[in-house]
Amino acid sequence: MRTCQEVELMNLKMDEYNEIVRRLGREPNDVELGVFSVMWSEHCSYKSSKALLKTLPVTGPAVLQGPGENAGIVDLGDGQNALAFKIESHNHPSYVEPYQGAATGVGGILRDVFTMGARPVAILDSLHFGSPDHNQKNAYLFERVVAGISWYGNCMGVPTVGGETKFDDIYSRNPLVNAFTAGLVKKDRIRRGLASGAGNPVIYVGSKTGRDGIHGATFASDRLDENSDNDRPAVQVGDPFSEKLLLEACLELFETDYVIGIQDMGAAGLTSSSTEMASRSGTGIRMNLDLVPQREENMSAYEIMLSESQERMLLVARKGTEDAVRVIFEKWDLNFAVIGEVIADEELIVMHHGQVAARFPLTALEPPVYQRPVTPRPARIFSLPPESLKSDPLVQFSEMIALSPCLRYAGQVFHKYDFQVGTDTVIGPGADAAVLRIKGSSSAVALNLESQARLCYINPFEGIRAVIAEAVINQACVNAYPLGLTNCLNFGSPEKPEVMWEFSEVIRGMRESCLFFDIPVTGGNVSFYNDFGDSSIHPTPVIGLAGLVQGSIRQAEIVPASIFLAGELCENLAGSVYLRHFHQTPGGDFSIDLEAVKRLQALVLDCHKNGFIHAAHDISDGGIIYSLLEWIALCNGLGIEINDQQAFSSTGVVFSELPGRVLLLVKNEATARFISSAKDQGLPVRRIGSIVKNPVFKINGIDLDLENLLGHYFKASPELRCFTVK
Amino acid sequence: MKPRAAILLFPGSNCERDAFYGLEQTGFDPCFLWHKESRLDPEIRLVIVPGGFSFGDYLRCGSIASHSPVMSAVRKFADNGGLVLGICNGFQILTESGLLPGALLINRTLNFRCHDVFLRCDNTSTPFTSAIGGPLKMPIAHYEGNYQVSGEELADMERNSQIAFRYCGPDGVYAEGCNPNGSTADIAGIFNKQKNVLGMMPHPERAVENLLGSTAGREIFASLLSSLEQSAAGGMN
Amino acid sequence: MYLAEVFVYLRPSIQDPQGVVIENTLKKLGFSSLDRVRTGKYFQLSLSSASEDEARRDAEKMCRDLLSNTVIEDFRVSVRPAS
Amino acid sequence: MYLAEVFVYLRPSIQDPQGVVIENTLKKLGFSSLDRVRTGKYFQLSLSSASEDEARRDAEKMCRDLLSNTVIEDFRVSVRPAS
Ligand SMILES: Nc1ncnc2c1ncn2[C@@H]1O[C@H](COP(=O)(O)OP(=O)(O)O)[C@@H](O)[C@H]1O
Ligand SMILES: [Mg+2]
């Protein structure tokens, strides 16, 4: 009998261990215990979240693959193409070794998508870091993570077309690195992680196995602490070159009918890929670890089973096609080895050095499902003394933009990514959502990632509604309507009842808004244990939307014309950069009117359809004034003049970031029709000013020092300033 | 008949499909050529060495690809006057192979950079540039585009009109900050002595459609097309 | 003046994809005596430290602080008076 | 078995942007004794050549053929029996 301490070293609880013994009818050996340990880790098993995730709406007419596979898939409606997409976190590895951690995160999500048979066409990334301005470690982590993503994505030849970059010191000790990938697949060529047909060969392809990343999955399910800097065995080194070869070889293989199923060896490597494929198919697998290509000498069965070496795939092929499959992988200089076969009994049999290293029924591996205790808490409401909002918002804006890293040109990140390779990026990073055309098809897809952690911290239910509302409006701004949603749910420890409550509230809000907007959830990822010592990050659900562009696609044009604001003037500063900056608080109470958001979505889509507008841009971080500045920064030589006392005199209105308002650049000849159309739809619109031919930023007669504002805006990347001209 | 253009394919290339599409859009008949091939079909009139990360960009960008069998064939093809265009990583492969002088170092900012730049063409009487009008707006996407050559060699190249493109401002004249990588003399692209080999960091194949923001790349492909037509008419080659 | 040469290399257990590709290429080029390639970084530091010992200490600190990534790399320093 | 250590470095006349940035960063970190940084590459080659001399010749040829770009770089090789 193992001691409690031995069991906990494996990241299992004693009652979990007893359950394993009960199911096996004996003590597991070390290899078996390792397999159970990773498969029952939070990261692989979803044991704390599964019960709640089950409540999300996952079906819809466009859904070809919902949750449960390596990625979800939606139909693009052109009769041939479908889009596979998924998001993943790589938070803890990126803290320990930011460059490799972030790079291998990108590698992992790319594999998830191309195992579905899809060619990856876009990456997006959501980054949450502590402020880099006064903290060297934050600056280092941020810079290295961006470099790692850039290296891996660029080398793979997949454009990184969008994302988000958020700074808040709550992430200093636990930054978030979430990566999203979308890929295109022909509807009749979708692949899945199946291992059916007893006697079919189980094949290992890709890089050799080394001792890297052993126990990565349990590491991801562990909290960070002072010792994390020494957490070395978990570091994996990425090799995008091998992955590129693996991608091309797999796509070549998918042109044939040799493959029954394929899955990448991600978290928990050979263990998770083999057991998951067999479990999905109601079969078993017999493997001989001596046949696994190995990089290091004298690896034990335990190490081979648990290694998380990157750039590897497991596949099941039709018996008799082994040699044909081998030819394809050898053409691409990749390792290929038949390491076992599918068996009819639902059993895992692992051989090593002629002995049975592990053998047990796969049904025993079914992870436990927990209903963790939940402790509700009221909305966190932070009130401010009323006089604190009395200062002149225009003066405050200048101060904020000078000092807040949140209000800097995101190009400091995305210009380090190749966002054009593939020659499909019609709208790249810098817009509300990215748009990719599909060569040979009339369909085009829109992609975006959104999160609002401070809103979720105040009120997780309303917070996630705000996130989804914003995501939907961002899609509308580029003339797209969402087809499916994927999510990356970054939370603290699920063993804290308050975190579990936040989680359940986010799920409740997500369920409600997805039903309301009719958006199916096609997959996602849960990252718990984002704690450092005793404190948790803000609940940070990141939403990825994949949408279909309605009608023809084109780029926005910033030209002299009238600027309208659509949506109610809002005076609520909840979650804003403003409150964070001036009052170090997330803010007060708020709620989201989804009905109003839906009307706004309809209006914006209508404007595109009828050709009323040159451009649309939603109001988000930094408020309306910052959204305007973003426009000016993009249109070198032009300027903006605002004439609207009501909208630009109160701090609340100027800096509110709640979703529900959009800036529209209305064509002169369409103004009258636009206004009457808005009236018909019962949505308030107001002309607030215009784009003008000279480089100024004037608000109600006051000339803001544009040069100075742009200087701060481009502070982190002055060398890019002359290249942002559209 | 559309002229046949071969796009080399190395492990790690990743702009080959973009080049294929770009060539199709501009009147060529493209095909791929695997790096292990050691000969070029006689009907091939143009060789494209595409962008990407051949062999992972390990060691030095382009160094390992330059030792591929296909590069010996390309060298022969170029020696006989065949037209070769190296784009981005392709440019690096050509300098590593010795088909073009100089070397490409890491960008002075130490960043990968992806954005549009403006180019001025220094020599419009070559098969690659005859149809070029004003300044060209074209995207770059590279980490090692910092072209270096010795002062003597540069003088030589200038005398021979071997400078193809220099970075400039939107109006075609030098502007502060317009050089994204710190290259010698703001060089973005160069010819060999005979002007049948061009290497350039910007991506003309990404600039053939208004939908994606620029059609400047068409001017290079149109130049190539007309020079190939002329040489076909003249029965040369 | 001293010249410190710094060698930074991957720990033995860490994968070196670049080394593998270079090794395969050299073998293809016919170098049959080659067994294995591991890659690393090399820095030359010119130092005006007061003594050779101090120069070594300075260089080693630079390695720990910036030049090497101790999570995956080891380093070695060699110092001599500058010529 | 022999171990050849190969150092490849930029020629003095070639600019070294990476070296400059590292130099500035180290100075900002307070390393006041630092004068100049030049960067390069480091390779460990395991060789089964017949003799130390042959191992050196092999390694030098690898440098000329692949490991260095003689347009911009110089190299140095040091060989010893592998432990
Ligand atoms: N990490 C990133 N990677 C790629 N693109 C990014 C990244 N961060 C921001 N962007 C892009 O920059 C633009 C502005 O970003 P941000 O200010 O974070 O977004 P928002 O408009 O949602 O507040 C968006 O178009 C986004 O796609
Ligand atoms: Mg937005």
Short mmCIF file of N, CA, C and O in Angstrom, two decimals, chain A residues 42-108:
data_model
loop_
_atom_site.label_atom_id
_atom_site.label_comp_id
_atom_site.label_asym_id
_atom_site.label_seq_id
_atom_site.Cartn_x
_atom_site.Cartn_y
_atom_site.Cartn_z
N GLU A 42 -6.59 17.54 -13.51
CA GLU A 42 -7.66 18.46 -13.91
C GLU A 42 -7.54 18.78 -15.40
O GLU A 42 -8.52 18.81 -16.14
N HIS A 43 -6.31 18.97 -15.85
CA HIS A 43 -6.07 19.39 -17.23
C HIS A 43 -6.64 18.38 -18.23
O HIS A 43 -7.22 18.76 -19.24
N CYS A 44 -6.44 17.08 -17.97
CA CYS A 44 -6.92 16.07 -18.92
C CYS A 44 -8.33 15.61 -18.63
O CYS A 44 -9.05 15.20 -19.54
N SER A 45 -8.74 15.62 -17.37
CA SER A 45 -10.00 14.94 -17.02
C SER A 45 -11.20 15.87 -16.94
O SER A 45 -12.33 15.42 -17.02
N TYR A 46 -10.96 17.17 -16.74
CA TYR A 46 -12.07 18.10 -16.56
C TYR A 46 -12.97 17.66 -15.40
O TYR A 46 -14.18 17.85 -15.43
N LYS A 47 -12.35 17.06 -14.39
CA LYS A 47 -13.19 16.46 -13.35
C LYS A 47 -13.99 17.49 -12.55
O LYS A 47 -15.06 17.18 -12.07
N SER A 48 -13.46 18.71 -12.44
CA SER A 48 -14.21 19.71 -11.68
C SER A 48 -15.18 20.49 -12.55
O SER A 48 -16.09 21.14 -12.05
N SER A 49 -14.96 20.49 -13.84
CA SER A 49 -15.75 21.37 -14.70
C SER A 49 -16.77 20.63 -15.55
O SER A 49 -17.72 21.21 -16.04
N LYS A 50 -16.57 19.33 -15.70
CA LYS A 50 -17.38 18.58 -16.67
C LYS A 50 -18.88 18.73 -16.43
O LYS A 50 -19.66 18.97 -17.37
N ALA A 51 -19.29 18.60 -15.18
CA ALA A 51 -20.72 18.62 -14.88
C ALA A 51 -21.33 19.94 -15.36
O ALA A 51 -22.43 19.96 -15.92
N LEU A 52 -20.60 21.03 -15.16
CA LEU A 52 -21.14 22.33 -15.58
C LEU A 52 -21.04 22.53 -17.08
O LEU A 52 -21.95 23.07 -17.71
N LEU A 53 -19.93 22.10 -17.66
CA LEU A 53 -19.76 22.30 -19.10
C LEU A 53 -20.87 21.61 -19.90
O LEU A 53 -21.26 22.06 -20.97
N LYS A 54 -21.36 20.52 -19.34
CA LYS A 54 -22.42 19.76 -20.00
C LYS A 54 -23.67 20.60 -20.26
O LYS A 54 -24.50 20.23 -21.10
N THR A 55 -23.82 21.70 -19.50
CA THR A 55 -25.05 22.49 -19.64
C THR A 55 -25.00 23.45 -20.82
O THR A 55 -25.99 24.10 -21.13
N LEU A 56 -23.85 23.57 -21.47
CA LEU A 56 -23.74 24.55 -22.57
C LEU A 56 -24.42 24.02 -23.83
O LEU A 56 -24.39 22.83 -24.11
N PRO A 57 -24.99 24.93 -24.62
CA PRO A 57 -25.62 24.49 -25.87
C PRO A 57 -24.54 24.15 -26.90
O PRO A 57 -23.65 24.95 -27.15
N VAL A 58 -24.60 22.96 -27.46
CA VAL A 58 -23.51 22.52 -28.33
C VAL A 58 -23.97 22.11 -29.72
O VAL A 58 -23.17 21.66 -30.53
N THR A 59 -25.25 22.28 -29.99
CA THR A 59 -25.71 21.84 -31.31
C THR A 59 -26.25 23.03 -32.09
O THR A 59 -26.57 24.07 -31.54
N GLY A 60 -26.33 22.83 -33.38
CA GLY A 60 -26.87 23.86 -34.26
C GLY A 60 -26.75 23.36 -35.66
O GLY A 60 -25.99 22.41 -35.91
N PRO A 61 -27.45 24.00 -36.58
CA PRO A 61 -27.43 23.50 -37.96
C PRO A 61 -26.04 23.51 -38.57
O PRO A 61 -25.74 22.68 -39.43
N ALA A 62 -25.17 24.42 -38.13
CA ALA A 62 -23.86 24.50 -38.77
C ALA A 62 -22.82 23.59 -38.12
O ALA A 62 -21.72 23.42 -38.64
N VAL A 63 -23.15 22.99 -36.97
CA VAL A 63 -22.13 22.25 -36.23
C VAL A 63 -21.88 20.87 -36.84
O VAL A 63 -22.78 20.04 -36.91
N LEU A 64 -20.68 20.62 -37.28
CA LEU A 64 -20.32 19.31 -37.80
C LEU A 64 -19.59 18.50 -36.75
O LEU A 64 -19.54 17.29 -36.79
N GLN A 65 -18.97 19.19 -35.80
CA GLN A 65 -18.29 18.52 -34.71
C GLN A 65 -18.35 19.40 -33.48
O GLN A 65 -17.89 20.54 -33.51
N GLY A 66 -18.95 18.90 -32.43
CA GLY A 66 -19.03 19.66 -31.19
C GLY A 66 -17.90 19.28 -30.26
O GLY A 66 -16.91 18.69 -30.68
N PRO A 67 -18.04 19.60 -28.96
CA PRO A 67 -16.99 19.30 -28.00
C PRO A 67 -16.71 17.81 -27.90
O PRO A 67 -17.59 17.00 -28.17
N GLY A 68 -15.49 17.46 -27.52
CA GLY A 68 -15.16 16.04 -27.32
C GLY A 68 -14.07 15.58 -28.25
O GLY A 68 -13.42 14.57 -28.00
N GLU A 69 -13.87 16.30 -29.35
CA GLU A 69 -12.77 15.95 -30.26
C GLU A 69 -11.63 16.94 -30.04
O GLU A 69 -11.70 17.81 -29.17
N ASN A 70 -10.62 16.85 -30.87
CA ASN A 70 -9.48 17.77 -30.71
C ASN A 70 -9.84 19.21 -31.06
O ASN A 70 -9.19 20.14 -30.61
N ALA A 71 -10.86 19.39 -31.90
CA ALA A 71 -11.33 20.74 -32.22
C ALA A 71 -12.77 20.63 -32.68
O ALA A 71 -13.21 19.56 -33.13
N GLY A 72 -13.50 21.73 -32.58
CA GLY A 72 -14.87 21.77 -33.09
C GLY A 72 -14.85 22.12 -34.57
O GLY A 72 -13.86 22.63 -35.09
N ILE A 73 -15.96 21.83 -35.26
CA ILE A 73 -16.02 22.14 -36.69
C ILE A 73 -17.40 22.69 -37.04
O ILE A 73 -18.42 22.15 -36.63
N VAL A 74 -17.39 23.78 -37.82
CA VAL A 74 -18.66 24.32 -38.33
C VAL A 74 -18.64 24.34 -39.86
O VAL A 74 -17.59 24.47 -40.49
N ASP A 75 -19.83 24.22 -40.42
CA ASP A 75 -20.03 24.22 -41.86
C ASP A 75 -20.00 25.66 -42.36
O ASP A 75 -20.64 26.54 -41.78
N LEU A 76 -19.27 25.92 -43.44
CA LEU A 76 -19.19 27.29 -43.94
C LEU A 76 -20.25 27.58 -45.01
O LEU A 76 -20.26 28.68 -45.60
N GLY A 77 -21.09 26.63 -45.29
CA GLY A 77 -22.26 26.92 -46.10
C GLY A 77 -22.01 27.11 -47.58
O GLY A 77 -22.91 27.55 -48.30
N ASP A 78 -20.82 26.77 -48.06
CA ASP A 78 -20.59 26.91 -49.50
C ASP A 78 -20.63 25.56 -50.19
O ASP A 78 -20.22 25.41 -51.34
N GLY A 79 -21.10 24.56 -49.46
CA GLY A 79 -21.22 23.23 -50.06
C GLY A 79 -19.96 22.39 -49.98
O GLY A 79 -20.01 21.20 -50.22
N GLN A 80 -18.83 23.00 -49.63
CA GLN A 80 -17.63 22.16 -49.56
C GLN A 80 -16.76 22.39 -48.32
O GLN A 80 -16.20 21.44 -47.78
N ASN A 81 -16.64 23.62 -47.84
CA ASN A 81 -15.66 23.89 -46.79
C ASN A 81 -16.25 23.91 -45.39
O ASN A 81 -17.41 24.29 -45.19
N ALA A 82 -15.43 23.51 -44.45
CA ALA A 82 -15.79 23.62 -43.04
C ALA A 82 -14.60 24.20 -42.30
O ALA A 82 -13.47 24.17 -42.78
N LEU A 83 -14.88 24.76 -41.12
CA LEU A 83 -13.83 25.41 -40.34
C LEU A 83 -13.67 24.67 -39.02
O LEU A 83 -14.62 24.51 -38.26
N ALA A 84 -12.45 24.20 -38.76
CA ALA A 84 -12.13 23.59 -37.47
C ALA A 84 -11.46 24.66 -36.63
O ALA A 84 -10.59 25.38 -37.13
N PHE A 85 -11.83 24.77 -35.37
CA PHE A 85 -11.19 25.81 -34.54
C PHE A 85 -11.24 25.44 -33.07
O PHE A 85 -12.13 24.74 -32.63
N LYS A 86 -10.27 25.96 -32.34
CA LYS A 86 -10.13 25.59 -30.93
C LYS A 86 -9.14 26.54 -30.28
O LYS A 86 -8.28 27.10 -30.95
N ILE A 87 -9.28 26.67 -28.98
CA ILE A 87 -8.36 27.51 -28.21
C ILE A 87 -7.74 26.68 -27.08
O ILE A 87 -8.36 25.74 -26.61
N GLU A 88 -6.54 27.01 -26.70
CA GLU A 88 -5.83 26.29 -25.64
C GLU A 88 -5.04 27.27 -24.78
O GLU A 88 -4.56 28.28 -25.27
N SER A 89 -4.86 26.89 -23.52
CA SER A 89 -4.02 27.72 -22.66
C SER A 89 -2.63 27.09 -22.55
O SER A 89 -2.50 25.88 -22.67
N HIS A 90 -1.63 27.91 -22.36
CA HIS A 90 -0.32 27.39 -22.00
C HIS A 90 0.28 28.34 -20.96
O HIS A 90 1.36 28.89 -21.13
N ASN A 91 -0.48 28.52 -19.88
CA ASN A 91 -0.15 29.55 -18.90
C ASN A 91 1.08 29.21 -18.06
O ASN A 91 2.04 29.97 -18.02
N HIS A 92 1.05 28.08 -17.40
CA HIS A 92 2.16 27.76 -16.49
C HIS A 92 3.49 27.54 -17.21
O HIS A 92 4.50 28.09 -16.79
N PRO A 93 3.50 26.79 -18.30
CA PRO A 93 4.79 26.64 -19.00
C PRO A 93 5.35 27.99 -19.45
O PRO A 93 6.57 28.19 -19.48
N SER A 94 4.48 28.93 -19.78
CA SER A 94 4.94 30.23 -20.26
C SER A 94 5.51 31.08 -19.13
O SER A 94 6.24 32.03 -19.37
N TYR A 95 5.15 30.75 -17.92
CA TYR A 95 5.74 31.48 -16.80
C TYR A 95 7.14 30.94 -16.51
O TYR A 95 8.06 31.70 -16.24
N VAL A 96 7.28 29.64 -16.59
CA VAL A 96 8.56 29.01 -16.27
C VAL A 96 9.59 29.27 -17.36
O VAL A 96 10.74 29.56 -17.09
N GLU A 97 9.18 29.14 -18.63
CA GLU A 97 10.10 29.42 -19.73
C GLU A 97 9.27 30.06 -20.84
O GLU A 97 8.71 29.37 -21.67
N PRO A 98 9.18 31.40 -20.82
CA PRO A 98 8.19 32.07 -21.66
C PRO A 98 8.33 31.80 -23.16
O PRO A 98 7.32 31.62 -23.84
N TYR A 99 9.55 31.77 -23.64
CA TYR A 99 9.72 31.62 -25.09
C TYR A 99 9.27 30.23 -25.55
O TYR A 99 8.39 30.09 -26.41
N GLN A 100 9.83 29.20 -24.92
CA GLN A 100 9.46 27.84 -25.32
C GLN A 100 8.04 27.51 -24.88
O GLN A 100 7.32 26.79 -25.58
N GLY A 101 7.65 28.02 -23.74
CA GLY A 101 6.30 27.74 -23.25
C GLY A 101 5.24 28.25 -24.20
O GLY A 101 4.30 27.54 -24.56
N ALA A 102 5.39 29.48 -24.63
CA ALA A 102 4.41 30.05 -25.55
C ALA A 102 4.50 29.37 -26.91
O ALA A 102 3.48 29.06 -27.54
N ALA A 103 5.72 29.11 -27.36
CA ALA A 103 5.90 28.48 -28.67
C ALA A 103 5.23 27.11 -28.70
O ALA A 103 4.48 26.79 -29.63
N THR A 104 5.47 26.31 -27.67
CA THR A 104 4.90 24.96 -27.69
C THR A 104 3.38 25.03 -27.50
O THR A 104 2.67 24.14 -27.95
N GLY A 105 2.89 26.08 -26.88
CA GLY A 105 1.44 26.27 -26.81
C GLY A 105 0.85 26.44 -28.19
O GLY A 105 -0.17 25.85 -28.53
N VAL A 106 1.51 27.24 -29.00
CA VAL A 106 1.04 27.43 -30.38
C VAL A 106 1.14 26.11 -31.15
O VAL A 106 0.22 25.70 -31.86
N GLY A 107 2.26 25.40 -30.94
CA GLY A 107 2.44 24.12 -31.62
C GLY A 107 1.32 23.15 -31.27
O GLY A 107 0.80 22.45 -32.14
N GLY A 108 0.93 23.13 -30.01
CA GLY A 108 -0.11 22.21 -29.56
C GLY A 108 -1.46 22.51 -30.19
O GLY A 108 -2.15 21.60 -30.67
#
